[in-house]
Structures are given as structure tokens and as C-alpha cells.
Tab-separated table of C-alpha atoms in Angstrom:
chain	number	residue	atom	x	y	z
O	63	MET	CA	66.851	54.054	-52.369
O	64	SER	CA	65.041	51.956	-50.146
O	65	GLN	CA	66.513	50.728	-47.006
O	66	ILE	CA	64.645	47.380	-46.363
O	67	ALA	CA	66.026	44.296	-44.584
O	68	LEU	CA	64.120	40.929	-44.531
O	69	VAL	CA	64.845	38.999	-41.582
O	70	ARG	CA	63.426	35.668	-40.038
O	71	GLN	CA	63.238	34.737	-36.436
O	72	PRO	CA	65.061	31.870	-35.351
O	73	SER	CA	63.676	28.309	-35.310
O	74	SER	CA	63.171	26.539	-32.129
O	75	LEU	CA	65.193	23.558	-33.748
O	76	LEU	CA	68.255	26.179	-34.300
O	77	ASP	CA	70.286	23.614	-32.336
O	78	ASP	CA	70.005	21.012	-35.155
O	79	GLY	CA	71.295	23.348	-37.739
O	80	ILE	CA	73.916	21.916	-40.354
O	81	VAL	CA	77.497	22.370	-39.688
O	82	ASP	CA	80.118	21.451	-42.481
O	83	HIS	CA	83.584	22.832	-41.752
O	84	ILE	CA	83.544	23.427	-37.839
O	85	GLU	CA	83.143	21.236	-34.724
O	86	LYS	CA	79.438	21.011	-33.640
O	87	VAL	CA	78.657	22.788	-30.411
O	88	ALA	CA	75.340	23.171	-28.657
O	89	VAL	CA	73.484	26.280	-29.465
O	90	ASP	CA	71.786	28.150	-26.438
O	91	LEU	CA	68.408	29.187	-27.923
O	92	PRO	CA	67.415	31.833	-25.683
O	93	ARG	CA	70.831	33.587	-25.947
O	94	ALA	CA	70.328	33.265	-29.762
O	95	GLN	CA	67.097	34.820	-29.539
O	96	GLU	CA	68.345	37.718	-27.650
O	97	GLN	CA	71.379	37.972	-30.049
O	98	TRP	CA	68.943	38.000	-33.073
O	99	ARG	CA	66.953	40.930	-31.430
O	100	GLY	CA	70.310	42.688	-30.968
O	101	TYR	CA	71.058	42.278	-34.767
O	102	VAL	CA	67.554	43.496	-35.743
O	103	ASP	CA	67.834	46.428	-33.269
O	104	ALA	CA	71.021	47.477	-34.892
O	105	LEU	CA	69.752	47.515	-38.340
O	106	GLN	CA	66.692	49.793	-37.185
O	107	ALA	CA	68.837	51.832	-35.493
O	108	HIS	CA	70.695	52.702	-38.685
O	109	GLY	CA	67.411	53.425	-40.639
O	110	TRP	CA	66.637	50.109	-41.924
O	111	LYS	CA	63.114	49.190	-41.953
O	112	THR	CA	62.924	45.413	-41.065
O	113	ILE	CA	60.408	42.878	-42.522
O	114	GLU	CA	59.999	39.548	-40.867
O	115	VAL	CA	59.771	36.643	-43.308
O	116	ASP	CA	57.098	34.121	-42.254
O	117	PRO	CA	58.656	31.553	-39.718
O	118	ALA	CA	59.836	28.504	-40.943
O	119	ASP	CA	60.112	26.585	-37.583
O	120	ASP	CA	60.646	23.159	-39.101
O	121	CYS	CA	63.678	24.285	-41.011
O	122	PRO	CA	66.481	24.608	-38.400
O	123	ASP	CA	68.585	26.917	-40.475
O	124	SER	CA	65.738	29.080	-41.602
O	125	VAL	CA	67.281	32.354	-39.554
O	126	PHE	CA	69.921	32.287	-42.284
O	127	VAL	CA	67.563	34.050	-44.627
O	128	GLU	CA	70.198	35.541	-46.902
O	129	ASP	CA	70.524	32.070	-48.415
O	130	THR	CA	66.953	32.075	-49.849
O	131	VAL	CA	67.397	34.877	-52.339
O	132	VAL	CA	69.836	36.936	-54.282
O	133	MET	CA	68.691	40.591	-54.991
O	134	PHE	CA	70.004	42.336	-58.061
O	135	ARG	CA	68.779	45.870	-58.243
O	136	ASN	CA	64.896	45.429	-57.860
O	137	VAL	CA	64.983	41.666	-59.049
O	138	ALA	CA	64.740	38.773	-56.540
O	139	VAL	CA	66.517	35.752	-57.663
O	140	ILE	CA	64.909	32.944	-55.570
O	141	SER	CA	67.662	30.344	-54.798
O	142	ARG	CA	67.485	26.707	-54.515
O	143	PRO	CA	69.645	25.663	-51.458
O	144	GLY	CA	72.141	23.069	-51.776
O	145	ALA	CA	70.992	21.232	-48.617
O	146	ASP	CA	67.982	19.521	-49.077
O	147	SER	CA	66.585	20.456	-45.667
O	148	ARG	CA	66.705	24.103	-46.479
O	149	LYS	CA	64.902	23.799	-49.666
O	150	PRO	CA	61.434	24.770	-48.187
O	151	GLU	CA	62.734	27.945	-46.420
O	152	VAL	CA	62.415	29.789	-49.976
O	153	ASP	CA	58.736	29.934	-49.913
O	154	GLY	CA	58.189	32.659	-47.159
O	155	THR	CA	61.053	34.735	-48.694
O	156	ARG	CA	59.207	34.483	-52.025
O	157	ARG	CA	56.172	35.604	-50.614
O	158	ALA	CA	57.742	38.673	-48.968
O	159	LEU	CA	59.340	39.863	-52.001
O	160	GLN	CA	56.196	39.391	-54.041
O	161	ALA	CA	54.514	41.737	-51.406
O	162	LEU	CA	57.169	44.299	-52.071
O	163	GLY	CA	56.406	44.331	-55.694
O	164	CYS	CA	59.819	42.891	-56.806
O	165	PRO	CA	60.158	40.894	-60.129
O	166	ILE	CA	60.676	37.242	-59.313
O	167	ALA	CA	63.076	34.714	-61.027
O	168	GLU	CA	64.117	31.383	-59.658
O	169	ILE	CA	66.895	29.014	-59.858
O	170	GLN	CA	65.536	25.703	-61.159
O	171	ALA	CA	66.601	22.121	-60.544
O	172	PRO	CA	69.198	20.562	-61.126
O	173	GLY	CA	70.932	23.939	-60.357
O	174	THR	CA	71.592	24.806	-56.501
O	175	LEU	CA	72.689	28.211	-55.210
O	176	ASP	CA	72.883	29.454	-51.592
O	177	GLY	CA	72.637	33.248	-51.396
O	178	GLY	CA	75.575	33.364	-48.980
O	179	ASP	CA	77.852	32.136	-51.966
O	180	VAL	CA	77.034	35.535	-53.882
O	181	LEU	CA	78.957	38.718	-53.226
O	182	LYS	CA	78.024	41.789	-55.381
O	183	VAL	CA	80.539	44.692	-55.838
O	184	GLY	CA	78.820	47.133	-58.249
O	185	ASP	CA	77.767	45.188	-61.506
O	186	THR	CA	80.341	42.457	-60.732
O	187	VAL	CA	78.620	39.432	-59.015
O	188	TYR	CA	81.154	36.819	-57.505
O	189	VAL	CA	79.438	33.455	-56.971
O	190	GLY	CA	81.246	30.809	-54.821
O	191	ARG	CA	81.387	27.418	-56.600
O	192	GLY	CA	81.521	25.361	-53.578
O	193	GLY	CA	79.620	22.643	-51.615
O	194	ARG	CA	76.269	24.343	-51.697
O	195	THR	CA	76.199	26.054	-55.135
O	196	ASN	CA	76.914	23.836	-58.274
O	197	ALA	CA	78.023	24.814	-61.746
O	198	GLU	CA	74.303	24.724	-63.034
O	199	GLY	CA	73.214	27.042	-60.410
O	200	VAL	CA	76.154	29.497	-61.380
O	201	ALA	CA	75.106	29.389	-65.032
O	202	GLN	CA	71.522	30.012	-64.344
O	203	LEU	CA	72.344	32.975	-62.328
O	204	ARG	CA	74.663	34.399	-65.092
O	205	ARG	CA	71.914	33.990	-67.880
O	206	ILE	CA	69.428	35.730	-65.332
O	207	LEU	CA	71.705	38.639	-64.451
O	208	ALA	CA	73.344	39.261	-67.847
O	209	PRO	CA	70.155	41.136	-69.377
O	210	LEU	CA	70.167	43.359	-65.978
O	211	GLY	CA	73.850	44.271	-66.634
O	212	GLY	CA	75.316	41.960	-63.999
O	213	THR	CA	78.434	40.278	-64.890
O	214	VAL	CA	78.806	36.732	-62.826
O	215	VAL	CA	82.332	35.793	-61.863
O	216	ALA	CA	82.722	32.051	-60.476
O	217	VAL	CA	85.197	31.731	-57.720
O	218	PRO	CA	86.400	28.310	-56.008
O	219	VAL	CA	85.342	27.993	-52.619
O	220	THR	CA	86.838	24.838	-50.795
O	221	LYS	CA	87.902	26.042	-47.272
O	222	VAL	CA	84.604	27.544	-45.686
O	223	LEU	CA	80.987	26.939	-46.094
O	224	HIS	CA	79.923	30.057	-48.290
O	225	LEU	CA	81.797	32.618	-50.345
O	226	LYS	CA	80.642	35.370	-47.665
O	227	THR	CA	82.296	33.316	-44.952
O	228	ALA	CA	85.581	33.870	-46.655
O	229	VAL	CA	85.084	37.449	-48.177
O	230	THR	CA	82.920	40.380	-48.281
O	231	ALA	CA	83.293	43.913	-49.551
O	232	LEU	CA	83.445	47.284	-48.267
O	233	PRO	CA	81.411	50.178	-49.799
O	234	ASP	CA	84.311	51.290	-51.891
O	235	GLY	CA	84.379	48.191	-53.454
O	236	THR	CA	87.635	46.735	-51.788
O	237	VAL	CA	87.016	42.871	-50.940
O	238	ILE	CA	88.099	41.999	-47.256
O	239	GLY	CA	88.904	38.411	-46.376
O	240	TYR	CA	90.625	36.090	-43.677
O	241	PRO	CA	93.544	34.726	-45.966
O	242	GLU	CA	93.462	31.109	-44.730
O	243	PHE	CA	89.744	31.101	-45.939
O	244	VAL	CA	90.246	32.489	-49.509
O	245	ASP	CA	91.138	30.100	-52.390
O	246	GLN	CA	92.389	32.798	-54.813
O	247	PRO	CA	92.635	36.362	-53.579
O	248	SER	CA	93.880	37.554	-56.911
O	249	LEU	CA	90.485	37.053	-58.595
O	250	PHE	CA	89.326	40.127	-56.729
O	251	GLY	CA	90.275	43.649	-57.825
O	252	ARG	CA	91.367	45.036	-54.546
O	253	PHE	CA	91.832	42.620	-51.616
O	254	LEU	CA	92.480	43.536	-47.949
O	255	PRO	CA	93.353	40.963	-45.581
O	256	VAL	CA	91.718	40.903	-42.053
O	257	PRO	CA	93.223	39.591	-38.870
O	258	GLU	CA	90.523	37.367	-37.636
O	259	PRO	CA	88.367	34.502	-39.198
O	260	HIS	CA	85.036	36.507	-37.807
O	261	GLY	CA	86.217	39.651	-39.413
O	262	THR	CA	85.558	38.609	-43.048
O	263	ALA	CA	81.868	39.478	-43.104
O	264	VAL	CA	80.487	43.059	-43.086
O	265	VAL	CA	77.230	44.338	-43.680
O	266	CYS	CA	77.266	47.825	-45.435
O	267	LEU	CA	74.580	49.826	-43.542
O	268	SER	CA	75.546	52.897	-45.679
O	269	ASP	CA	78.569	54.331	-47.686
O	270	SER	CA	80.403	55.109	-44.339
O	271	GLU	CA	78.830	52.668	-41.756
O	272	LEU	CA	79.514	48.916	-41.328
O	273	LEU	CA	78.000	46.061	-39.175
O	274	ILE	CA	80.447	43.445	-37.958
O	275	SER	CA	80.643	40.506	-35.536
O	276	ALA	CA	81.640	41.351	-32.169
O	277	SER	CA	84.131	38.402	-32.259
O	278	ALA	CA	86.113	40.410	-34.558
O	279	PRO	CA	87.448	43.301	-32.484
O	280	LYS	CA	90.979	43.763	-34.358
O	281	THR	CA	89.116	43.794	-37.643
O	282	ALA	CA	86.638	46.425	-36.252
O	283	ALA	CA	89.625	48.699	-35.254
O	284	LEU	CA	91.229	48.048	-38.675
O	285	LEU	CA	88.087	49.281	-40.275
O	286	ARG	CA	87.579	52.431	-38.156
O	287	ASP	CA	91.159	53.357	-39.039
O	288	LEU	CA	89.961	53.247	-42.446
O	289	GLY	CA	87.526	55.900	-41.805
O	290	TYR	CA	84.315	53.558	-41.235
O	291	GLY	CA	81.649	53.919	-38.335
O	292	VAL	CA	81.540	50.321	-37.190
O	293	THR	CA	78.969	48.780	-35.203
O	294	GLU	CA	79.558	45.383	-33.431
O	295	VAL	CA	76.868	42.922	-32.616
O	296	GLU	CA	77.090	39.876	-30.673
O	297	ILE	CA	76.444	36.785	-32.992
O	298	SER	CA	78.404	34.133	-31.156
O	299	GLU	CA	75.497	31.331	-31.029
O	300	TYR	CA	75.003	31.676	-35.017
O	301	GLU	CA	78.807	31.501	-35.508
O	302	LYS	CA	78.492	28.069	-33.839
O	303	LEU	CA	76.409	27.138	-36.994
O	304	GLU	CA	78.921	28.818	-39.479
O	305	GLY	CA	76.670	31.884	-39.687
O	306	CYS	CA	77.926	35.471	-39.936
O	307	PRO	CA	76.303	38.930	-39.921
O	308	THR	CA	75.420	39.148	-43.511
O	309	CYS	CA	73.609	35.698	-43.328
O	310	LEU	CA	70.854	36.888	-40.941
O	311	SER	CA	69.419	39.447	-43.385
O	312	VAL	CA	68.606	40.405	-47.062
O	313	ARG	CA	69.164	43.917	-47.828
O	314	VAL	CA	66.814	45.231	-50.433
O	315	ARG	CA	68.181	48.659	-51.625
O	316	ALA	CA	66.742	49.259	-55.132
O	317	LEU	CA	63.017	49.324	-54.823
């Protein structure tokens, strides 16, 4: 199994990033750059090789590289972001994945799909049907992944920006989420509530190691009590833009 993470440096226009569900607060760009470096360092410290996608400085939200692609096994499904200002972001991601030799599929108009709306739990692929991902985008992803053994399950997302703002999954398949953010917890096989809004998003670094925002210390303690190693990273500047730890990288595991 490969351990490659695609990352993208923050745009100098980061403060102009889109905010849909929270109040707009000014972003401190130098601090954001420092936090991005700390995030990348944490990935590398756990054995992940990081590859920088070509910068997209004209796109304020381009640091959230996860939204540009869905990885399923070794296949890269290039997304079609729901926000028009983000559509150019996919070009650099496509080039990076082509260079890695990944087979490429793409979401086509009129479909829209953000990678942050896609949560994989084994061969089950939960897709948030919300503000950025439309029904046609869900349908196209279902058609692309079915021959590869993926089962797409569409779930409503009305309370937050992306599905993975509300829920992510632990290595054992348990879905974790902040209850006030989750439309229908019963759609997930095993659901574990977490005590903090910023505790919903974990990056699985391995079967036993997790990455989480430093803004969720109670959730970090809960996960440690379940036997996981937990690395906390400061990403407060990205949380001002509805970002979370999963947004800042694309994990490529099946090359």
C-alpha cells in the first residue's frame, strides 16, 4: 500500500475564501502558512510522502485540495466543484494524479461534486447531497464506482458545508460525528457522537493513528481512550473557512 498525500500551498487570496454556514472572520495568512507547514510535517512524521499539487493562487480556496478528487482504490475521480470559483482547482490535481499513473475518471456537467462530501468506509461510499454536490454528481459517481465494487449511499447534508464537516470514520469503520451537524445518524452502520464541533474530522494515518484538529481536545481524549494514537494539529485559520483536517490533503493509498 502506498502512503502518498497530495497537498497544495495556501493561496495568497486565502482570506477571500467562501464561507456558507458560519460568520466570516479575517484569516491571518502568515499564521495559516505556518499551520499548513505543521500539518504537512505531521503527515511526513507518520511516514506519508507528500506531493505538492501545482499552486492555484487565483483560487482562494485551493488549499482545500481534497475537494478536487475522490480516490477509490487506484482510480481518481476528478470532481466538478459546486462553487464556480473553485472549478479551475481540479486541473493541477489531475496533472499530479496522471503523473502518479492513476486511471482518471471525471464528473461532467451538469453534475457537481466536492470531494469533501465523500466518505469511504470500506467499499461503501457515503456521498453528501447538499449545497455543493447535486443529484447528478451523485449519480455519476455511482456509475463510475459500481464496476469497481463501490456502493454509493447518498445522505442528506443540510446543516454544514460538506458531509465530512459532519462525520468521518475511524479505521475500524465506526462513523464519528457531532450530533447537531448530522441529518440522519441512523444511515451509518455504527455511529459514535463526539463532544465538539471540530472533533468530527479525523485523518486515518494508519490502522492505529489519527490526525485531528487541536480545537477538539475532548474528542482527542475520547479517541485515545479507545486505543488510538492521536496527533493534534493547529488549523484554526482554516476552520475560519469551514475547513478541517481532511480538507487539506488527498490520501492515495492504493497505487
